[in-house]
């Protein structure tokens, strides 16, 4: 479904999530000393775009914007059923999936003997960008559903 909404709240989400994540990403890069690799540079470009679009939407954009949500999916049903628990459960499920994915990659690469706490922590630090994506995705989908159900019926239209 497509609907119209104010750009202010989504801009606030981008800024309020992007700035702390940029600080955490700086700490991560300092800890593992990876300032110039491709993943780090790509991550900073994505975070810069996220904060930049957030500032634009929050401070400068006037009028309504058009956005799209998918109704009937797992995220929508979870939002309708567990409104207050949507974010903690979504973030927890995402982190669990990342942990399982990283553990499987470590098992495939190093075998059962190579699966140590040290090696797993290194792999989790390497795939740290996935945590940023999970946090942002869950918060953004929560705000999208929140704004959709707050929007007037007249601003909604079905999109195929």
C-alpha positions as a Python dict, from the first residue, in 0.01 Angstrom:
ca = {
    (1, 'X'): (0, 0, 0),
    (2, 'X'): (118, 348, -82),
    (3, 'X'): (43, 633, 157),
    (4, 'X'): (139, 995, 223),
    (5, 'X'): (313, 1108, 539),
    (6, 'X'): (523, 1382, 691),
    (7, 'X'): (897, 1343, 632),
    (8, 'X'): (991, 1467, 980),
    (9, 'X'): (966, 1138, 1174),
    (10, 'X'): (1159, 931, 920),
    (11, 'X'): (1424, 1205, 911),
    (12, 'X'): (1455, 1194, 1289),
    (13, 'X'): (1495, 816, 1274),
    (14, 'X'): (1774, 844, 1018),
    (15, 'X'): (1962, 1106, 1221),
    (16, 'X'): (1903, 953, 1565),
    (17, 'X'): (2010, 607, 1446),
    (18, 'X'): (2282, 719, 1206),
    (19, 'X'): (2486, 935, 1445),
    (20, 'X'): (2524, 675, 1726),
    (21, 'X'): (2591, 402, 1471),
    (22, 'X'): (2862, 615, 1314),
    (23, 'X'): (3023, 657, 1657),
    (24, 'X'): (3000, 282, 1723),
    (25, 'X'): (3144, 210, 1380),
    (26, 'X'): (3437, 445, 1454),
    (27, 'X'): (3503, 254, 1778),
    (28, 'X'): (3486, -75, 1589),
    (29, 'X'): (3733, 45, 1327),
    (30, 'X'): (3966, 172, 1598),
    (31, 'X'): (3949, -161, 1784),
    (32, 'X'): (4029, -382, 1485),
    (33, 'X'): (4234, -117, 1297),
    (34, 'X'): (4051, -132, 965),
    (35, 'X'): (4030, 226, 845),
    (36, 'X'): (4092, 183, 473),
    (37, 'X'): (3936, -144, 362),
    (38, 'X'): (3643, -151, 121),
    (39, 'X'): (3379, -253, 374),
    (40, 'X'): (3465, 35, 606),
    (41, 'X'): (3461, 294, 330),
    (42, 'X'): (3132, 158, 194),
    (43, 'X'): (2984, 162, 546),
    (44, 'X'): (3077, 525, 598),
    (45, 'X'): (2925, 620, 264),
    (46, 'X'): (2600, 445, 362),
    (47, 'X'): (2599, 608, 707),
    (48, 'X'): (2673, 950, 554),
    (49, 'X'): (2382, 907, 311),
    (50, 'X'): (2157, 794, 594),
    (51, 'X'): (2239, 1094, 814),
    (52, 'X'): (2233, 1335, 518),
    (53, 'X'): (1888, 1226, 400),
    (54, 'X'): (1770, 1235, 759),
    (55, 'X'): (1884, 1595, 805),
    (56, 'X'): (1724, 1691, 474),
    (57, 'X'): (1391, 1528, 560),
    (58, 'X'): (1388, 1652, 919),
    (59, 'X'): (1496, 2012, 866),
    (60, 'X'): (1443, 2113, 504),
    (61, 'X'): (1179, 1897, 334),
    (62, 'X'): (836, 2058, 315),
    (63, 'X'): (510, 1881, 238),
    (64, 'X'): (414, 1516, 244),
    (65, 'X'): (620, 1233, 98),
    (66, 'X'): (486, 915, -54),
    (67, 'X'): (595, 583, 96),
    (68, 'X'): (506, 217, 52),
    (69, 'X'): (447, -62, 306),
    (70, 'X'): (380, -429, 249),
    (71, 'X'): (75, -549, 437),
    (72, 'X'): (10, -911, 533),
    (73, 'X'): (374, -1011, 570),
    (74, 'X'): (548, -1144, 880),
    (75, 'X'): (664, -796, 990),
    (76, 'X'): (318, -649, 954),
    (77, 'X'): (153, -931, 1149),
    (78, 'X'): (417, -903, 1421),
    (79, 'X'): (358, -526, 1440),
    (80, 'X'): (-19, -570, 1471),
    (81, 'X'): (9, -838, 1736),
    (82, 'X'): (302, -712, 1949),
    (83, 'X'): (319, -338, 1904),
    (84, 'X'): (542, -264, 2205),
    (85, 'X'): (752, -577, 2161),
    (86, 'X'): (804, -536, 1786),
    (87, 'X'): (1145, -368, 1813),
    (88, 'X'): (1303, -583, 2088),
    (89, 'X'): (1184, -907, 1927),
    (90, 'X'): (1285, -796, 1577),
    (91, 'X'): (1632, -685, 1689),
    (92, 'X'): (1680, -1001, 1895),
    (93, 'X'): (1577, -1225, 1606),
    (94, 'X'): (1808, -1038, 1370),
    (95, 'X'): (2103, -1065, 1608),
    (96, 'X'): (2034, -1436, 1656),
    (97, 'X'): (2034, -1489, 1279),
    (98, 'X'): (2364, -1301, 1247),
    (99, 'X'): (2518, -1509, 1527),
    (100, 'X'): (2403, -1836, 1367),
    (101, 'X'): (2524, -1722, 1023),
    (102, 'X'): (2865, -1622, 1162),
    (103, 'X'): (2898, -1947, 1357),
    (104, 'X'): (2816, -2152, 1047),
    (105, 'X'): (3070, -1960, 839),
    (106, 'X'): (3335, -2016, 1106),
    (107, 'X'): (3250, -2387, 1124),
    (108, 'X'): (3268, -2424, 746),
    (109, 'X'): (3595, -2231, 722),
    (110, 'X'): (3785, -2360, 1026),
    (111, 'X'): (3607, -2677, 1132),
    (112, 'X'): (3496, -2761, 1484),
    (113, 'X'): (3851, -2722, 1620),
    (114, 'X'): (3872, -2365, 1490),
    (115, 'X'): (3550, -2256, 1659),
    (116, 'X'): (3692, -2065, 1954),
    (117, 'X'): (3558, -1761, 2137),
    (118, 'X'): (3846, -1552, 2001),
    (119, 'X'): (3782, -1656, 1641),
    (120, 'X'): (3405, -1609, 1675),
    (121, 'X'): (3451, -1259, 1821),
    (122, 'X'): (3678, -1168, 1529),
    (123, 'X'): (3419, -1291, 1280),
    (124, 'X'): (3139, -1103, 1458),
    (125, 'X'): (3350, -786, 1445),
    (126, 'X'): (3407, -843, 1073),
    (127, 'X'): (3034, -878, 1009),
    (128, 'X'): (2949, -582, 1234),
    (129, 'X'): (2784, -400, 945),
    (130, 'X'): (2504, -657, 961),
    (131, 'X'): (2413, -536, 1311),
    (132, 'X'): (2372, -184, 1174),
    (133, 'X'): (2144, -310, 900),
    (134, 'X'): (1929, -506, 1146),
    (135, 'X'): (1889, -210, 1382),
    (136, 'X'): (1800, 27, 1104),
    (137, 'X'): (1565, -213, 925),
    (138, 'X'): (1364, -296, 1237),
    (139, 'X'): (1333, 66, 1347),
    (140, 'X'): (1245, 188, 997),
    (141, 'X'): (980, -79, 944),
    (142, 'X'): (830, 2, 1286),
    (143, 'X'): (806, 371, 1196),
    (144, 'X'): (664, 287, 851),
    (145, 'X'): (385, 75, 1001),
    (146, 'X'): (324, 332, 1276),
    (147, 'X'): (284, 612, 1024),
    (148, 'X'): (72, 398, 790),
    (149, 'X'): (-183, 314, 1059),
    (150, 'X'): (-188, 681, 1168),
    (151, 'X'): (-240, 813, 814),
    (152, 'X'): (-592, 902, 697),
    (153, 'X'): (-776, 651, 477),
    (154, 'X'): (-790, 901, 191),
    (155, 'X'): (-409, 914, 163),
    (156, 'X'): (-378, 537, 108),
    (157, 'X'): (-394, 364, -226),
    (158, 'X'): (-330, 8, -334),
    (159, 'X'): (-20, -53, -545),
    (160, 'X'): (31, -373, -743),
}
